[in-house]
Coordinates of C-alpha atoms in Angstrom, one line a residue:
M1039 CA 25.5 -16.5 39.6
T1040 CA 27.3 -18.9 37.4
V1041 CA 28.6 -17.0 34.1
P1042 CA 27.1 -18.9 31.2
A1043 CA 28.9 -19.7 28.0
R1044 CA 28.5 -17.3 24.9
T1045 CA 24.9 -17.3 23.1
R1046 CA 24.7 -19.2 20.0
L1047 CA 23.7 -16.7 17.3
S1048 CA 21.2 -18.9 15.6
F1049 CA 19.9 -16.3 13.1
Q1050 CA 23.4 -16.0 11.5
Y1051 CA 23.2 -19.7 10.2
D1052 CA 19.4 -19.6 9.3
G1053 CA 18.1 -16.1 8.5
K1054 CA 14.6 -17.6 8.0
L1055 CA 14.6 -19.0 11.5
L1056 CA 11.8 -17.0 13.3
R1057 CA 11.1 -19.6 16.2
L1058 CA 13.5 -21.2 18.3
E1059 CA 12.9 -23.5 21.5
T1060 CA 16.1 -22.9 23.9
T1061 CA 17.1 -23.1 27.6
V1062 CA 17.4 -20.0 29.7
H1063 CA 20.5 -19.4 31.5
S1064 CA 19.6 -16.4 33.7
V1065 CA 16.7 -13.8 34.3
R1066 CA 17.7 -10.5 36.2
P1067 CA 15.8 -7.5 37.0
F1068 CA 17.0 -4.3 35.1
A1069 CA 18.1 -2.5 38.1
A1070 CA 20.5 -5.6 38.8
L1071 CA 22.7 -5.3 35.7
E1072 CA 26.1 -4.0 35.5
E1073 CA 26.1 -0.2 35.0
A1074 CA 27.8 -0.9 31.6
N1075 CA 25.0 -3.3 30.6
Q1076 CA 22.2 -0.9 31.8
A1077 CA 23.8 1.8 29.5
L1078 CA 23.1 -0.5 26.4
F1079 CA 19.4 0.2 26.9
K1080 CA 18.4 4.0 26.7
Q1081 CA 14.7 3.3 27.2
A1082 CA 14.6 0.8 29.9
N1083 CA 12.3 1.0 32.9
A1084 CA 14.2 0.0 35.9
D1085 CA 10.8 -0.9 37.7
E1086 CA 9.4 -3.1 34.9
D1087 CA 12.1 -4.5 32.9
H1088 CA 14.1 -7.7 33.1
V1089 CA 16.8 -9.1 31.1
V1090 CA 16.9 -12.8 29.8
V1091 CA 19.9 -14.8 28.7
T1092 CA 19.4 -17.9 26.8
K1093 CA 21.6 -20.8 25.5
E1094 CA 20.9 -19.6 22.0
T1095 CA 19.0 -16.8 20.3
V1096 CA 16.9 -16.3 17.2
F1097 CA 16.8 -12.4 18.0
H1098 CA 19.5 -10.4 16.2
P1099 CA 21.2 -7.9 18.8
Q1100 CA 21.5 -4.4 17.8
G1101 CA 24.8 -3.8 16.0
G1102 CA 26.5 -3.6 12.6
G1103 CA 24.0 -0.7 11.7
Q1104 CA 21.0 -2.9 12.1
P1105 CA 18.2 -2.5 14.7
S1106 CA 17.5 -5.3 17.2
D1107 CA 14.9 -7.8 16.6
E1108 CA 11.5 -7.8 18.8
G1109 CA 9.3 -10.6 19.8
T1110 CA 8.2 -12.8 22.6
L1111 CA 9.5 -15.5 24.8
A1112 CA 7.2 -18.0 26.3
V1113 CA 7.9 -20.9 28.4
V1114 CA 7.1 -24.3 26.7
D1115 CA 4.9 -26.7 28.6
P1116 CA 6.0 -29.9 27.2
G1117 CA 2.7 -31.6 28.1
A1118 CA 0.6 -29.1 25.9
D1119 CA -0.1 -29.6 22.3
A1120 CA 0.6 -27.1 19.8
T1121 CA -3.0 -25.6 19.8
A1122 CA -2.7 -25.0 23.7
R1123 CA 0.5 -23.4 23.2
A1124 CA -0.7 -21.1 20.6
A1125 CA -3.6 -20.1 22.9
A1126 CA -1.4 -19.2 25.7
A1127 CA -0.5 -15.6 26.3
P1128 CA 3.0 -14.7 25.7
I1129 CA 5.0 -14.5 28.9
F1130 CA 7.8 -12.2 28.2
R1131 CA 7.8 -9.5 25.4
V1132 CA 11.2 -8.5 24.1
R1133 CA 11.6 -5.0 23.4
A1134 CA 15.4 -4.8 22.7
V1135 CA 18.2 -6.9 22.5
R1136 CA 22.1 -6.3 22.8
M1137 CA 25.5 -8.0 23.2
D1138 CA 26.5 -8.0 26.7
A1139 CA 29.1 -5.5 27.4
V1140 CA 30.6 -7.3 30.4
H1141 CA 30.3 -11.1 29.7
D1142 CA 31.9 -11.7 26.3
G1143 CA 29.5 -13.2 23.7
Q1144 CA 26.2 -13.1 25.7
V1145 CA 23.2 -12.0 24.3
L1146 CA 20.7 -9.9 26.6
H1147 CA 17.1 -9.6 25.9
L1148 CA 15.4 -6.8 27.5
G1149 CA 11.9 -6.9 28.1
R1150 CA 8.7 -7.1 30.5
Y1151 CA 6.4 -9.9 31.7
V1152 CA 2.8 -9.6 30.3
G1153 CA -0.4 -11.6 31.2
G1154 CA 0.5 -11.8 34.7
S1155 CA 2.9 -14.8 34.4
G1156 CA 6.1 -13.2 35.4
S1157 CA 7.1 -15.9 38.0
S1158 CA 7.1 -18.5 35.6
I1159 CA 10.4 -17.8 33.5
A1160 CA 13.5 -19.2 35.7
P1161 CA 16.9 -20.5 34.8
G1162 CA 16.7 -23.9 33.4
A1163 CA 13.4 -23.3 31.8
V1164 CA 12.8 -24.3 28.0
V1165 CA 11.4 -21.2 26.2
E1166 CA 10.1 -20.7 22.6
Q1167 CA 11.6 -17.4 21.2
V1168 CA 9.3 -15.8 18.5
V1169 CA 10.6 -12.9 16.4
D1170 CA 8.4 -10.1 15.1
A1171 CA 8.3 -11.3 11.4
D1172 CA 7.2 -7.9 9.8
K1173 CA 10.1 -6.0 11.5
R1174 CA 12.8 -8.7 10.9
L1175 CA 11.6 -8.5 7.1
L1176 CA 12.1 -4.6 7.2
Y1177 CA 15.7 -4.7 8.8
S1178 CA 16.8 -7.4 6.4
R1179 CA 15.4 -5.4 3.2
L1180 CA 17.3 -2.2 4.7
H1181 CA 20.4 -4.1 5.4
T1182 CA 20.7 -5.8 2.1
A1183 CA 19.8 -2.3 0.4
G1184 CA 22.5 -0.7 2.2
H1185 CA 24.8 -3.4 0.7
V1186 CA 23.5 -2.8 -2.7
L1187 CA 23.8 1.0 -2.4
G1188 CA 27.5 0.5 -1.1
S1189 CA 28.2 -1.7 -4.1
A1190 CA 27.0 0.6 -6.6
V1191 CA 28.8 3.6 -5.1
R1192 CA 31.9 1.6 -5.2
S1193 CA 31.3 0.3 -8.7
L1194 CA 30.8 3.9 -9.9
L1195 CA 33.5 6.1 -7.8
E1196 CA 36.4 3.7 -6.6
Q1197 CA 38.5 5.3 -9.4
E1198 CA 36.8 8.6 -9.3
V1199 CA 37.1 9.8 -6.0
P1200 CA 40.5 10.4 -4.5
G1201 CA 41.0 8.3 -1.3
F1202 CA 37.7 6.3 -1.8
D1203 CA 36.7 3.9 0.9
E1204 CA 33.5 2.4 2.3
L1205 CA 33.2 3.2 6.2
K1206 CA 30.1 2.6 8.1
A1207 CA 26.5 2.2 7.7
S1208 CA 23.3 2.7 9.4
H1209 CA 20.3 0.4 8.3
F1210 CA 17.8 1.9 10.6
P1211 CA 14.2 2.8 9.0
D1212 CA 14.5 6.6 9.8
S1213 CA 18.5 7.1 9.2
A1214 CA 19.4 4.6 6.7
A1215 CA 22.7 5.7 4.9
C1216 CA 26.2 4.5 4.0
E1217 CA 29.2 6.8 4.7
F1218 CA 32.4 6.9 2.3
R1219 CA 35.8 8.4 2.6
G1220 CA 36.2 11.1 -0.3
S1221 CA 34.1 13.7 -1.2
I1222 CA 31.1 12.7 -3.5
E1223 CA 29.5 15.5 -5.3
G1224 CA 25.7 15.8 -5.8
R1225 CA 26.0 15.1 -9.5
W1226 CA 26.5 11.6 -8.6
K1227 CA 23.1 11.0 -7.1
E1228 CA 21.3 10.1 -10.3
P1229 CA 24.0 7.8 -11.5
I1230 CA 24.0 6.1 -8.1
Q1231 CA 20.3 5.7 -8.3
A1232 CA 20.5 4.3 -11.9
R1233 CA 23.2 1.5 -10.7
V1234 CA 21.1 0.9 -7.5
D1235 CA 18.0 0.2 -9.7
E1236 CA 20.2 -2.0 -12.0
Y1237 CA 21.3 -4.2 -9.2
L1238 CA 17.8 -4.6 -7.8
R1239 CA 16.3 -5.4 -11.3
R1240 CA 19.0 -8.0 -11.7
A1241 CA 17.7 -10.1 -8.8
M1242 CA 21.3 -10.7 -7.8
P1243 CA 21.6 -13.6 -5.1
V1244 CA 22.6 -12.8 -1.6
E1245 CA 24.6 -15.7 -0.2
I1246 CA 26.0 -16.3 3.2
D1247 CA 29.2 -17.8 3.9
F1248 CA 31.9 -18.2 6.6
W1249 CA 35.5 -17.4 5.4
T1250 CA 38.9 -17.9 6.9
E1251 CA 41.6 -15.1 6.5
D1252 CA 43.1 -17.4 3.8
D1253 CA 39.9 -16.9 2.0
F1254 CA 39.9 -13.4 1.9
R1255 CA 43.3 -13.5 0.4
R1256 CA 42.3 -16.0 -2.2
E1257 CA 39.5 -13.7 -3.2
G1258 CA 42.0 -10.7 -3.4
L1259 CA 40.0 -8.8 -0.4
E1260 CA 42.6 -8.5 2.1
R1261 CA 41.0 -5.0 2.8
L1262 CA 38.2 -6.5 4.0
L1263 CA 39.9 -8.7 6.9
P1264 CA 38.2 -7.9 10.0
D1265 CA 40.2 -8.1 13.3
R1266 CA 40.5 -11.5 14.7
G1267 CA 39.3 -10.2 18.2
L1268 CA 36.1 -10.2 16.6
L1269 CA 36.1 -14.1 16.1
P1270 CA 34.4 -16.2 18.9
P1271 CA 36.9 -18.6 21.1
G1272 CA 38.2 -21.4 19.1
E1273 CA 36.5 -20.2 15.8
N1274 CA 38.6 -19.2 12.6
R1275 CA 36.0 -18.2 10.3
F1276 CA 34.5 -14.9 9.6
R1277 CA 30.8 -14.5 8.6
V1278 CA 30.5 -13.0 5.2
V1279 CA 27.5 -11.9 2.9
R1280 CA 28.2 -12.1 -0.9
I1281 CA 26.0 -9.9 -3.5
V1282 CA 26.7 -12.3 -6.4
G1283 CA 28.0 -10.2 -9.2
A1284 CA 29.0 -7.3 -7.0
E1285 CA 30.6 -7.0 -3.3
V1286 CA 31.4 -9.1 -0.4
Y1287 CA 30.8 -7.8 3.2
P1288 CA 32.0 -9.2 6.3
C1289 CA 28.8 -9.0 8.2
G1290 CA 26.5 -10.5 11.1
G1291 CA 23.2 -9.0 10.0
T1292 CA 20.3 -10.4 8.4
H1293 CA 19.4 -10.2 4.8
V1294 CA 17.0 -11.0 2.0
D1295 CA 17.8 -13.8 -0.5
S1296 CA 18.2 -11.7 -3.6
T1297 CA 18.4 -7.8 -4.4
D1298 CA 14.9 -7.5 -5.9
Q1299 CA 13.5 -8.5 -2.5
C1300 CA 14.8 -5.2 -1.1
G1301 CA 11.8 -3.5 -2.9
P1302 CA 12.2 -0.2 -4.5
T1303 CA 15.2 1.8 -2.9
T1304 CA 15.6 5.5 -3.3
V1305 CA 18.9 7.5 -2.9
R1306 CA 17.6 10.3 -0.9
K1307 CA 20.5 12.7 -0.7
I1308 CA 24.2 13.1 -0.6
S1309 CA 25.9 15.3 2.2
R1310 CA 29.5 16.0 2.8
A1311 CA 31.6 17.1 6.0
K1312 CA 35.1 16.8 6.9
G1313 CA 36.1 14.5 3.9
I1314 CA 33.3 11.9 4.6
S1315 CA 30.4 11.6 2.4
R1316 CA 27.1 10.3 3.7
V1317 CA 24.7 8.6 1.1
S1318 CA 21.2 8.5 2.6
Y1319 CA 18.5 5.9 1.1
A1320 CA 15.0 4.5 2.0
V1321 CA 13.1 1.4 0.9
A1322 CA 9.4 1.4 0.2
A1323 CA 6.7 0.0 2.5
A1324 CA 6.4 -3.7 2.1
D1325 CA 2.7 -3.5 1.4
D1326 CA 3.5 -2.8 -2.3
G1327 CA 4.1 -6.1 -2.6
R1328 CA 7.6 -5.8 -4.1
G1329 CA 9.5 -6.2 -0.8
Q1330 CA 8.4 -9.4 0.4
T1331 CA 10.5 -12.8 0.4

């Protein structure tokens, strides 16, 4: 099998892009994947699931603390009009997306055929990718809210907690939390909540940009410089997310356009272990009308 080039991460350039026509590079049964790639998908069914690789993708692969998108792939019939396309049953339901552990920069779309049309996807076919919009919005709200929380904690505690630093974060619906180096006492929970509420209320713009190493230095943010090994071949710019008026984060995830679109965000608790503090949070359900873009 010819190894395709890196998958273009189209969602990183247009976060509102939920549909995309692209070309299929390969389709493999899950059982034919390399062991390292099989290990990426804990809930896969070896008898039913396949993995599709495309030239570009609008699906966010799990990573950076954000869950993967879900949705569908459907073969595009160039002779069909829009109504006929919409009436056609989805061909392939995408259940999980990961970065390939073997072939650098490729994106693996795991799923299974539905509607009895499994044989119709083949290398070279043009497919339309469609992302589950509700889940994308939820994950974007959670991810931006995590950065809001990180910014709020840094603004309050960077000079208060010895050895303070931001570490990793999880933006999964049932386990959203940010971790920090240093011991954050429980008495800070209410001030952190108040600062998070302030940032949401201010509707601070969330901007996506691409920075060189010199851009980080010019902004006085050398501490945020990612490893150059994370750059695609031939690229010299890192993707960053700026909450205007607060923090900048190197980040490959999806986000809402302003902090108020996170919706009500609750600081749930602060836990401490081995010099690391974990601040967990949750966002309100979008059906209250305040978390929509």
